[in-house]
Coordinates of C-alpha atoms in Angstrom, one line a residue:
X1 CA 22.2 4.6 31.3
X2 CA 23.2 7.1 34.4
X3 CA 22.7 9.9 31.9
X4 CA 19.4 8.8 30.9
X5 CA 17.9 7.9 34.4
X6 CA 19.6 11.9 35.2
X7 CA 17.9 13.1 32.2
X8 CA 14.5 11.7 33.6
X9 CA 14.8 12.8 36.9
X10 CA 15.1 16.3 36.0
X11 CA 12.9 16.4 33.4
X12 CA 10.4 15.4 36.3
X13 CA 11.6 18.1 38.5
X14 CA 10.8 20.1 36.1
X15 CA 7.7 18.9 34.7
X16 CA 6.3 18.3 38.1
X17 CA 3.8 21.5 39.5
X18 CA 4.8 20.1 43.6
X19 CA 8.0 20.3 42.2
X20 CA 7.9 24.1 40.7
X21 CA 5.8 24.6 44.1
X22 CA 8.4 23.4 46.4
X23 CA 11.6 24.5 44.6
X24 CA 13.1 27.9 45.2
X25 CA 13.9 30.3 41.7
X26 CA 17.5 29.3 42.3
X27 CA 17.2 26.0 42.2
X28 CA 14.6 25.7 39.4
X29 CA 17.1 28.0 37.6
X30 CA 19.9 25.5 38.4
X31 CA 17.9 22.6 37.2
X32 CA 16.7 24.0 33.7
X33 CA 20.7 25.2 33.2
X34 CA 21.8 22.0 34.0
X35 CA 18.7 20.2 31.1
X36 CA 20.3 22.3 28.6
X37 CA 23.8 21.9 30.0
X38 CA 23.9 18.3 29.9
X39 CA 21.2 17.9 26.9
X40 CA 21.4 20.3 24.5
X41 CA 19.2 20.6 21.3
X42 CA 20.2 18.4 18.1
X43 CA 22.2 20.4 15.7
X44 CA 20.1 20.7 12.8
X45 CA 20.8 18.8 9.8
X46 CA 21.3 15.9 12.1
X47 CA 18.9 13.6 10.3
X48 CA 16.2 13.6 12.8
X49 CA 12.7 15.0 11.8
X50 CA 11.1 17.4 15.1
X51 CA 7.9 16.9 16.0
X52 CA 6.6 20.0 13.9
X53 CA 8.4 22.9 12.4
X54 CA 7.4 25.2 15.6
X55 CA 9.5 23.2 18.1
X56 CA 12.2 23.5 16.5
X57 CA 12.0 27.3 17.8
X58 CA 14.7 28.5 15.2
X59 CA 14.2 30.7 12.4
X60 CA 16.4 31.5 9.1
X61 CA 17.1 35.1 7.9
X62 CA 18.7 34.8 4.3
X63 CA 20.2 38.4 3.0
X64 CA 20.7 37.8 -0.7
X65 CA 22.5 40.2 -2.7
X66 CA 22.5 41.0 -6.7
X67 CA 25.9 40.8 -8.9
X68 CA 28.1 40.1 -5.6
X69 CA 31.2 38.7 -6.6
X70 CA 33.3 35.9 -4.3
X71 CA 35.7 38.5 -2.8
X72 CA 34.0 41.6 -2.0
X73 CA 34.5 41.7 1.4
X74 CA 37.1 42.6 3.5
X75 CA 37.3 39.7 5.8
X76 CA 37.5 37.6 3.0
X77 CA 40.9 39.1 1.7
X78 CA 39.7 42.7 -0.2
X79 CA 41.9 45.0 1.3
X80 CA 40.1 48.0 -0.3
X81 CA 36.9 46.9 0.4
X82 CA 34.8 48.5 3.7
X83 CA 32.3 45.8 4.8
X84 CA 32.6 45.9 8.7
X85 CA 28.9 44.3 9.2
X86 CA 29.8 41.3 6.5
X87 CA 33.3 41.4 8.3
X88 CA 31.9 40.5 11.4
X89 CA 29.5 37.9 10.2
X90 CA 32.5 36.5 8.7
X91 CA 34.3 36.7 11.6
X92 CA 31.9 34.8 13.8
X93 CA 30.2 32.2 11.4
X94 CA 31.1 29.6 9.2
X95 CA 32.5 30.3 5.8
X96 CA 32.2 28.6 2.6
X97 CA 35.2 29.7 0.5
X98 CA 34.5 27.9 -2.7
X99 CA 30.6 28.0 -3.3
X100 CA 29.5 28.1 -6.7
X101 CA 26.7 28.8 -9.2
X102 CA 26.1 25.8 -11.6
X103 CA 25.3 28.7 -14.4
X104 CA 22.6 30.0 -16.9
X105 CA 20.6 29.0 -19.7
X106 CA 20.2 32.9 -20.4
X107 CA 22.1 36.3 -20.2
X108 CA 20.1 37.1 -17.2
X109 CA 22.3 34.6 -14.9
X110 CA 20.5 35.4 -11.8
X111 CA 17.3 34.1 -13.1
X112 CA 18.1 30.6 -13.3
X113 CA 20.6 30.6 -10.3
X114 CA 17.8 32.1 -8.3
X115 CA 15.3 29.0 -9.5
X116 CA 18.6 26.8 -8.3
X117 CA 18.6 28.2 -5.3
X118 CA 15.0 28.2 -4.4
X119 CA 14.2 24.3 -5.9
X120 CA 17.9 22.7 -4.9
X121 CA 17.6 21.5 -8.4
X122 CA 20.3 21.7 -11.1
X123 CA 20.4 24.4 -14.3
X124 CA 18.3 21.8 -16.7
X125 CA 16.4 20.3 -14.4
X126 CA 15.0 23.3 -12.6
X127 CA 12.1 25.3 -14.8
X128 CA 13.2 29.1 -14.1
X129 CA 10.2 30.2 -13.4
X130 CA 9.1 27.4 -11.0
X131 CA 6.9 25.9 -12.3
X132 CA 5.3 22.4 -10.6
X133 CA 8.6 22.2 -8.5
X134 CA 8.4 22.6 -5.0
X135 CA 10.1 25.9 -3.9
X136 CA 11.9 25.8 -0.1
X137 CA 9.2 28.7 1.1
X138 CA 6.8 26.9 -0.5
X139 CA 7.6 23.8 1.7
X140 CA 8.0 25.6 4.7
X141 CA 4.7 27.8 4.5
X142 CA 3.1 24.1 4.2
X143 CA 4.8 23.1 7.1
X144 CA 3.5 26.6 9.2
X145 CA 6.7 28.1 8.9
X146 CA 5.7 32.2 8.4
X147 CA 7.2 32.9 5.0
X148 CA 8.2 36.5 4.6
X149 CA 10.0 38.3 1.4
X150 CA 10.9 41.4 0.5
X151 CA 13.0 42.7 -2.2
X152 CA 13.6 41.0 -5.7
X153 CA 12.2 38.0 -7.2
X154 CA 12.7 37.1 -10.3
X155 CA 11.2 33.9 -11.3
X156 CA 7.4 35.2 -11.5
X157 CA 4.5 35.8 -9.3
X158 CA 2.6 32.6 -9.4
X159 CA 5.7 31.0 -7.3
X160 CA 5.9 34.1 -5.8
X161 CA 2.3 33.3 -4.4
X162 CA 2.7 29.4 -3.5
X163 CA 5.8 30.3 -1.4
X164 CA 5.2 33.9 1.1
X165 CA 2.7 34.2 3.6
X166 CA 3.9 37.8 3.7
X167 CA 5.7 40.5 2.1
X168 CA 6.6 43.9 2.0
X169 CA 8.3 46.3 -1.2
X170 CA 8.3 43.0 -3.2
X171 CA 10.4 43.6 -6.7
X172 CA 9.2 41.3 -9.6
X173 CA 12.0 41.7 -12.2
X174 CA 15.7 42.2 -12.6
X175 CA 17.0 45.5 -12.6
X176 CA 16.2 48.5 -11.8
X177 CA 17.0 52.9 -10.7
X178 CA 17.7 52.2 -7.3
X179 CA 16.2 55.4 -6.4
X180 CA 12.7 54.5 -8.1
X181 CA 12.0 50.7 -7.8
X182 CA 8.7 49.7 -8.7
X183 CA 7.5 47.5 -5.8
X184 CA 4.1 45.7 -4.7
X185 CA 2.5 45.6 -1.3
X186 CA 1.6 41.8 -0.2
X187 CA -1.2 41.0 -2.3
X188 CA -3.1 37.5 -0.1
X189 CA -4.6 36.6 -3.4
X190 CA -1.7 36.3 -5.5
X191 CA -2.5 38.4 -7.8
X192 CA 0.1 41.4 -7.7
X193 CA -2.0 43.2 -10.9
X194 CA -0.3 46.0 -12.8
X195 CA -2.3 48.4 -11.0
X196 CA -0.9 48.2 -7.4
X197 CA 2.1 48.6 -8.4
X198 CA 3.9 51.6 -6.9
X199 CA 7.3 53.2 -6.5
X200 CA 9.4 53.0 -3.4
X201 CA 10.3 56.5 -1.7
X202 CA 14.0 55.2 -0.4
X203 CA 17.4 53.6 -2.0
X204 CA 16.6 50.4 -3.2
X205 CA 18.7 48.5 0.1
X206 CA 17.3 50.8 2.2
X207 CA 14.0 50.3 0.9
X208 CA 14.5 46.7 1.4
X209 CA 16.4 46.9 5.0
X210 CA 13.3 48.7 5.7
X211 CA 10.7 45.9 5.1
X212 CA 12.9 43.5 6.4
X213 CA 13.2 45.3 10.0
X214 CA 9.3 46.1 9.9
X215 CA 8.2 42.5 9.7
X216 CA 11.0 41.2 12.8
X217 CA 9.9 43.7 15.0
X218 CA 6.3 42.9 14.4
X219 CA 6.3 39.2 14.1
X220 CA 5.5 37.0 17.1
X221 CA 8.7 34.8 18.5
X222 CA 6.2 32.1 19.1
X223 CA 6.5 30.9 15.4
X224 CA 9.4 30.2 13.7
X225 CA 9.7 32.6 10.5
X226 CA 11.9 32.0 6.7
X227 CA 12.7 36.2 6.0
X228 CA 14.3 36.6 2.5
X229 CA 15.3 39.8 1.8
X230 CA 16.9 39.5 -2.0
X231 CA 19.0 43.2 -2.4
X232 CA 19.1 44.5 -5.8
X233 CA 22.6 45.7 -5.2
X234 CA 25.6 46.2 -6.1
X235 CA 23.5 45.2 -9.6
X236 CA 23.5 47.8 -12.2
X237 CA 23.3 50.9 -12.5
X238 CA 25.6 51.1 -10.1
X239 CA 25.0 54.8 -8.1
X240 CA 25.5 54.1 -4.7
X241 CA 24.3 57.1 -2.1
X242 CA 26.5 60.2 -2.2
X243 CA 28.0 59.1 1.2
X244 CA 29.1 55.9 -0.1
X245 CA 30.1 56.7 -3.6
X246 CA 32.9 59.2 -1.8
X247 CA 34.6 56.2 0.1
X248 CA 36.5 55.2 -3.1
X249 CA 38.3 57.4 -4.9
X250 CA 39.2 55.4 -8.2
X251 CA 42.7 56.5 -8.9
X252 CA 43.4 54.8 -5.7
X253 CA 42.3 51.3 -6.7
X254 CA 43.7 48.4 -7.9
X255 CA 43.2 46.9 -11.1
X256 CA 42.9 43.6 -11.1
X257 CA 45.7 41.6 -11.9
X258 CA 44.1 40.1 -14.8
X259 CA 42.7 42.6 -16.7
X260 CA 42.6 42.7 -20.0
X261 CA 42.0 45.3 -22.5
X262 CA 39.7 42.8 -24.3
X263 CA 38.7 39.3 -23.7
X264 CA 41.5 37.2 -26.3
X265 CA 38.9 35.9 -28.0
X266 CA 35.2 35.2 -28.8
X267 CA 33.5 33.4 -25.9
X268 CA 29.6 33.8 -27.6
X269 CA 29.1 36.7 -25.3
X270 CA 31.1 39.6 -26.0
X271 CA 28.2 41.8 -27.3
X272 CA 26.0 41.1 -24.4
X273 CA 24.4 43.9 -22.4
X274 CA 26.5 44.1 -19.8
X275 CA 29.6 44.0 -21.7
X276 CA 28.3 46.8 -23.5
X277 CA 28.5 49.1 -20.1
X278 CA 32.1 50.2 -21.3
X279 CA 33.8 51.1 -24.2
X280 CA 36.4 48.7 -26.0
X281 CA 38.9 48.2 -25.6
X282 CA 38.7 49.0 -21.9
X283 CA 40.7 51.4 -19.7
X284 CA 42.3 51.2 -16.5
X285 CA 40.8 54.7 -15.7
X286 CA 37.2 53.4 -17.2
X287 CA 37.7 49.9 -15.0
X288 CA 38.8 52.0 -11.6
X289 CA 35.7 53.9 -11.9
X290 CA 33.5 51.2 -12.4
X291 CA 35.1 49.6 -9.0
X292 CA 34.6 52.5 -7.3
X293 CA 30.8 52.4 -7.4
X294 CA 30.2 48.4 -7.6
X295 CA 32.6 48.8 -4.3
X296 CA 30.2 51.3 -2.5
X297 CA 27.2 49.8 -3.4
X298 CA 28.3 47.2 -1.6
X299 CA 30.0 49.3 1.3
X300 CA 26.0 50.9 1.5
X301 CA 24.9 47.3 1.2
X302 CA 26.6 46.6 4.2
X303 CA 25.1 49.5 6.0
X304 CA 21.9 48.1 5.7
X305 CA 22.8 44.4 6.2
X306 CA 24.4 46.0 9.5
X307 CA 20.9 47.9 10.5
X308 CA 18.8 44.2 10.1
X309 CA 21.2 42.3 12.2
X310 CA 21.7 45.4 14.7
X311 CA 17.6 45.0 15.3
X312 CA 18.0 41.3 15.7
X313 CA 20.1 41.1 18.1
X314 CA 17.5 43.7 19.7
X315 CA 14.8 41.9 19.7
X316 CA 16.4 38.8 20.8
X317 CA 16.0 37.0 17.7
X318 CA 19.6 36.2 17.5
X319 CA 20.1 33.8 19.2
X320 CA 18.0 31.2 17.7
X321 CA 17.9 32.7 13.8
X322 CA 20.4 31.2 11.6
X323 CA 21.6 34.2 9.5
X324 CA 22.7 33.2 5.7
X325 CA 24.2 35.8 3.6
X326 CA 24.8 34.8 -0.3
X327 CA 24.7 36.1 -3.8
X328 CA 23.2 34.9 -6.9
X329 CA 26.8 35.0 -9.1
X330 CA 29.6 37.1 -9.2
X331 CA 30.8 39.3 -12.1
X332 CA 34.0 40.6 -13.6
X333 CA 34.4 44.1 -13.6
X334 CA 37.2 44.5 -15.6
X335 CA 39.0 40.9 -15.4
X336 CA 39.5 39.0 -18.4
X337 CA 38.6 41.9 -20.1
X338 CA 34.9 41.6 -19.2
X339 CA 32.3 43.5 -17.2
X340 CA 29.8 41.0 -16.8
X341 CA 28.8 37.4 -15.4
X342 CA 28.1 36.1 -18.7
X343 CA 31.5 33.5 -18.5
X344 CA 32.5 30.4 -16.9
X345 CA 35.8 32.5 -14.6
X346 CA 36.0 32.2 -11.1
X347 CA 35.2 36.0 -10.4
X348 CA 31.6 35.1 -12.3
X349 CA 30.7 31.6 -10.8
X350 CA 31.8 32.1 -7.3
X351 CA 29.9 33.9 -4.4
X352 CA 30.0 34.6 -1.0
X353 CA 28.6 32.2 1.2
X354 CA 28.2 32.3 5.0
X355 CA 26.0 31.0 7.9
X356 CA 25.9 32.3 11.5
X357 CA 24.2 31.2 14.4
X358 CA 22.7 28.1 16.7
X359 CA 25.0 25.2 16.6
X360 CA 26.9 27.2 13.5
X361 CA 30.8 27.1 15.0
X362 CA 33.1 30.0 13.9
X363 CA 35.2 28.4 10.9
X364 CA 36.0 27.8 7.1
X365 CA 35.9 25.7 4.3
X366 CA 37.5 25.4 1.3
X367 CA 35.1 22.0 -0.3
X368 CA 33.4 22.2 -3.8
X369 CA 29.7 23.5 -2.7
X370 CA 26.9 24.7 -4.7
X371 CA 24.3 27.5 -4.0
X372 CA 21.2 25.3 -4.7
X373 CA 23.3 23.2 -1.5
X374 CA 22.0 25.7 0.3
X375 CA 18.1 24.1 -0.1
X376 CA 18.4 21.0 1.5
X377 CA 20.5 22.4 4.4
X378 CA 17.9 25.0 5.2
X379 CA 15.0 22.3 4.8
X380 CA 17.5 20.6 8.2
X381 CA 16.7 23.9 9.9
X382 CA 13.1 23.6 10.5
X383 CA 13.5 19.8 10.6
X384 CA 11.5 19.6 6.9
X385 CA 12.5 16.9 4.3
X386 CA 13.6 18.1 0.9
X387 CA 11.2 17.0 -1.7
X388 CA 11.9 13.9 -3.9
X389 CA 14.0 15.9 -7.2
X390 CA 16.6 17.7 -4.8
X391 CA 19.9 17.6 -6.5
X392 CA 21.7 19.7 -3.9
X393 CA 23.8 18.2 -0.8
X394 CA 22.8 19.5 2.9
X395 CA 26.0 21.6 4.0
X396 CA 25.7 20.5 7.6
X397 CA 28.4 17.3 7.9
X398 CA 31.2 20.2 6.8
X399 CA 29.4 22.8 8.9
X400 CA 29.4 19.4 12.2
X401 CA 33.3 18.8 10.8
X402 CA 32.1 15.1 9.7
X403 CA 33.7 15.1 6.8
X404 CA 35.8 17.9 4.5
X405 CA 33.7 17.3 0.9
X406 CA 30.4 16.6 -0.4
X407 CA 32.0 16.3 -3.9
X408 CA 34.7 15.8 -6.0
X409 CA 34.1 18.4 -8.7
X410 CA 31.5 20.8 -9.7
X411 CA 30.2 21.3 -13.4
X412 CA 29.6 24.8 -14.8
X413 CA 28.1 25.9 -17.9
X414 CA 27.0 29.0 -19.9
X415 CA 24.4 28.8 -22.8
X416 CA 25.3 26.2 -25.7
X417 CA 28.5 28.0 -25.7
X418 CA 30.5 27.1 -22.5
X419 CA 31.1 24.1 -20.3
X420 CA 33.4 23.9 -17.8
X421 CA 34.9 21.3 -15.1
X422 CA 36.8 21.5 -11.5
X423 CA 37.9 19.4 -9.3
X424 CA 40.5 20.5 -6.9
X425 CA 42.9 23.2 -8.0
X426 CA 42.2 22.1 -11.6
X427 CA 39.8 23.8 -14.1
X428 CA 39.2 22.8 -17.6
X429 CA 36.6 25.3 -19.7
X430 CA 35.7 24.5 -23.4
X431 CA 33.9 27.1 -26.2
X432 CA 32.5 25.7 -29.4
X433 CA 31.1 29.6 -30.9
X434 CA 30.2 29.7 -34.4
X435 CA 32.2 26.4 -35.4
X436 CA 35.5 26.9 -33.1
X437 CA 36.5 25.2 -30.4
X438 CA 39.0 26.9 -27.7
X439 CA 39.7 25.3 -24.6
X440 CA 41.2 26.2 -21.2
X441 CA 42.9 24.8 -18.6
X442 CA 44.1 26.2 -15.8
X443 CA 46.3 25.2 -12.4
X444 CA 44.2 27.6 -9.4
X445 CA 46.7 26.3 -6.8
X446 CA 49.6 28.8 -8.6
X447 CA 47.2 30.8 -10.7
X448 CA 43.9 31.5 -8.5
X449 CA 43.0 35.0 -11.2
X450 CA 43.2 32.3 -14.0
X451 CA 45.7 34.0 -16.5
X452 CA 47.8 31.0 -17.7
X453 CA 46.6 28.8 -20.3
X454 CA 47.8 25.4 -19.7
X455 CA 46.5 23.3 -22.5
X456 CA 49.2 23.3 -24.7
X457 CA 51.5 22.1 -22.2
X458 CA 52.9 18.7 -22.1
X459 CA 53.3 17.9 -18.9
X460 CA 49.5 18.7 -17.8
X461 CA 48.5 16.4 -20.7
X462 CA 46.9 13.6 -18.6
X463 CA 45.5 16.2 -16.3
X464 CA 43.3 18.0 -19.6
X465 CA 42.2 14.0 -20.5
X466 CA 41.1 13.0 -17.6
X467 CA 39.3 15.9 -16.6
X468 CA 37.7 16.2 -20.6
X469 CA 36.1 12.9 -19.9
X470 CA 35.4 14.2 -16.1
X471 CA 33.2 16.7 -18.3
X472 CA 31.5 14.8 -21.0
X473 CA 30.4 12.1 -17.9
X474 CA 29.3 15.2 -15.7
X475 CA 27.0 16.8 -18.5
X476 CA 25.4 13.4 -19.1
X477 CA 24.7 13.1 -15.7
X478 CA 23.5 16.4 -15.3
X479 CA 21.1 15.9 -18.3
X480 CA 22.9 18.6 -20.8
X481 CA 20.5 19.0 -23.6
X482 CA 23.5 19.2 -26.2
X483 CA 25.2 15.9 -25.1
X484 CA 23.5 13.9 -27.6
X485 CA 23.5 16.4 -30.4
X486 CA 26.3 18.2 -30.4
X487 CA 29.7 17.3 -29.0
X488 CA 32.4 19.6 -27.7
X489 CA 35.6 18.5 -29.5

């Protein structure tokens, strides 16, 4: 009660024009430190819907990169790795070590885990290209947040349209030359014909550090703004700028310590695209050198990532923008004997995943998240509701220290050929390709790079049951089209 009728009385000192009349610029200073002192705003995520989306006065700025895997970034354990403008975001925001993509209907991973992402639906509930379900730009333009993009989007122009009030050097597909990236201007009709298309004169993260930089410095503070910038790096073809290529020489890598001349056996993917970037069986020499440029595309990444925040904290925008940085899956580059994302291993299904900013402490967490989590807990931001159909958990009770977990496993799946279950430290992964089954199961507590096959062993035989039915309920939950048809054995 004492805080209340204290609360009142300065909110009438400062409300009052005798009072701002009467009271000297100290004490007026004093009293407005001592409102937000003693009442400071609601972290968001809290619950509590604002008034409208502008009084919330904080914006998000969500850096999105292509093909990042989990642990590509020095502060994050990569000792070979140069990412001082990650590291520092690392440093000072709140990490979340175990985030995860759900996985793909398709080869092209990132479309559907983008679709995730942008709906906060799961894989087979969540149309990849967006179609009658509510994107989170799309509900924040609605609510008069300004909706800005630059950079890839790959689940087609007609969402594209519904969700951005602006854009710059927008990319509408999935890979590209770096050097030559055919973009579009912002196009208020939605149209975005063949004929305005156009090629960017800079790198492709410059190009898109570029936009990105553009729109802060010329966007009013009075409205709160959603800027997406999705990097096509360190995607393929990996040719990082001259500069950057030189950081890493590949005879001084690592290989990974699970590499694998060839994957053991057929997983359904083996012939895919991105597999086919190497010869078989693969090399150490051919591996190091593919590090060496997926590593400095993302040390030239970082560069850029470095220039957006460097102008954000000049314009100060800062200190009420929550800054995300996230990827849309990982890939292997040489583990397991594969190149690509097209598999159900950590170094595929995890990504990087940190927030910074307002009522964002410095810490880390180790719970079971997915990306499309990030949806809802974006939607807390602005104070907006997620839509009726969100599958994915608001991130801010860990983020507040409420409670450790949102879940008790995560399911993971890859085509009609892979399905695979965690929950803690343990990881169960089953392949039916062309009439064979092979399972998986592996201990992450003693064997985090996933090179010990523990089926076979007798004294995890409970643990492989239990989590096999863990599976079979989680896919029926999830609405897996093969559940009814065709069982895994």
């Amino acid at each position: 009660m004492r805080a209340l009728l204290l609360r009142a009385s300065i909110k009438r000192s400062l409300s009052s024009d005798f009072s701002r009349r009467s009271l000297t610029p100290g004490q007026l200073m004093f009293l407005c430190a001592l409102w937000v002192l003693l009442f400071p705003p609601d972290v968001r995520g809290s619950g509590r819907q604002s008034a409208s989306p502008a009084s919330n006065r904080l914006n998000v700025l969500f850096l999105f990169a292509d093909d990042m895997r989990f642990d590509t970034i020095a502060a994050l354990g990569n000792r070979e790795i140069r990412s001082p403008h990650l590291d520092r975001l690392v440093d000072q925001g709140f990490v979340f070590e175990q985030c995860c993509i759900m996985g793909s209907t398709m080869p092209a991973v990132c479309i559907p885990s983008r679709a995730m992402l942008m709906s906060g639906r799961s894989l087979w509930r969540t149309p990849t290209d967006l179609k009658g379900v509510p994107s989170l730009p799309e509900i924040l333009r609605q609510q008069g947040v300004v909706t800005f993009a630059t950079g890839k989007w790959h689940n087609g122009k007609p969402s594209f349209a519904r969700a951005f009030s602006a854009g710059r050097a927008i990319f509408f597909g999935g890979m590209t030359d770096h050097s030559k990236v055919p973009i579009y201007d912002f196009d208020p009709t939605g149209q975005y014909r063949k004929s305005s298309e156009k090629v960017g004169e800079k790198f492709s993260s410059e190009l898109f550090a570029h936009a990105a930089i553009e729109f802060l410095r010329g966007h009013s503070p009075d409205q709160p703004f959603f800027c997406y910038v999705g990097f096509c790096a360190p995607h393929d073809p990996r040719t990082p700028p001259e500069a950057f290529a030189r950081l890493y020489d590949p005879a001084k890598l690592t290989l990974p310590g699970n590499f694998l001349p060839e994957h053991p056996f057929d997983n359904g993917e083996l012939k895919v695209r991105d597999e086919l970037l190497a010869p078989f069986p693969r090399t150490p020499e051919v591996i190091r050198e593919h590090l060496a440029a997926y590593y400095g595309m993302i040390s030239h990444l970082d560069a850029e990532v470095g220039r957006i925040l460097q102008t954000l904290e000049e314009l100060g925008l800062a200190a009420k923008t929550i800054i995300v940085f996230s990827a849309d899956n990982g890939l292997a580059v040489g583990q397991h004997g594969l190149l690509g994302k097209q598999n159900l291993y950590e170094h595929s299904v995890r990504v990087p995943l940190v927030l910074k900013g307002p009522n964002v402490p410095r810490g880390r967490s180790k719970a079971l998240v997915y990306l499309h989590d990030l949806m809802p807990t974006l939607c807390d931001v602005f104070g907006v509701p997620a839509p009726e159909g969100v599958e994915g958990r608001t991130l801010w009770p860990i983020i507040r220290g409420e409670t450790e977990t949102l879940r008790d496993c995560v399911l993971l799946s890859y085509r009609n050929e892979q399905r695979a279950i965690r929950r803690g430290n343990w990881k169960l992964i089953m392949y039916e390709v062309q009439g064979r089954s092979t399972v998986q199961l592996f201990d992450l507590a003693n064997d985090p790079e996933e090179r010990e096959n523990l089926t076979y062993d007798p004294k995890h035989a409970q643990t492989r049951t239990e989590l096999e039915k863990l599976l079979f309920e989680a896919r029926a939950a999830a609405g897996d089209p093969l559940i009814s048809s065709t069982e895994m054995p």
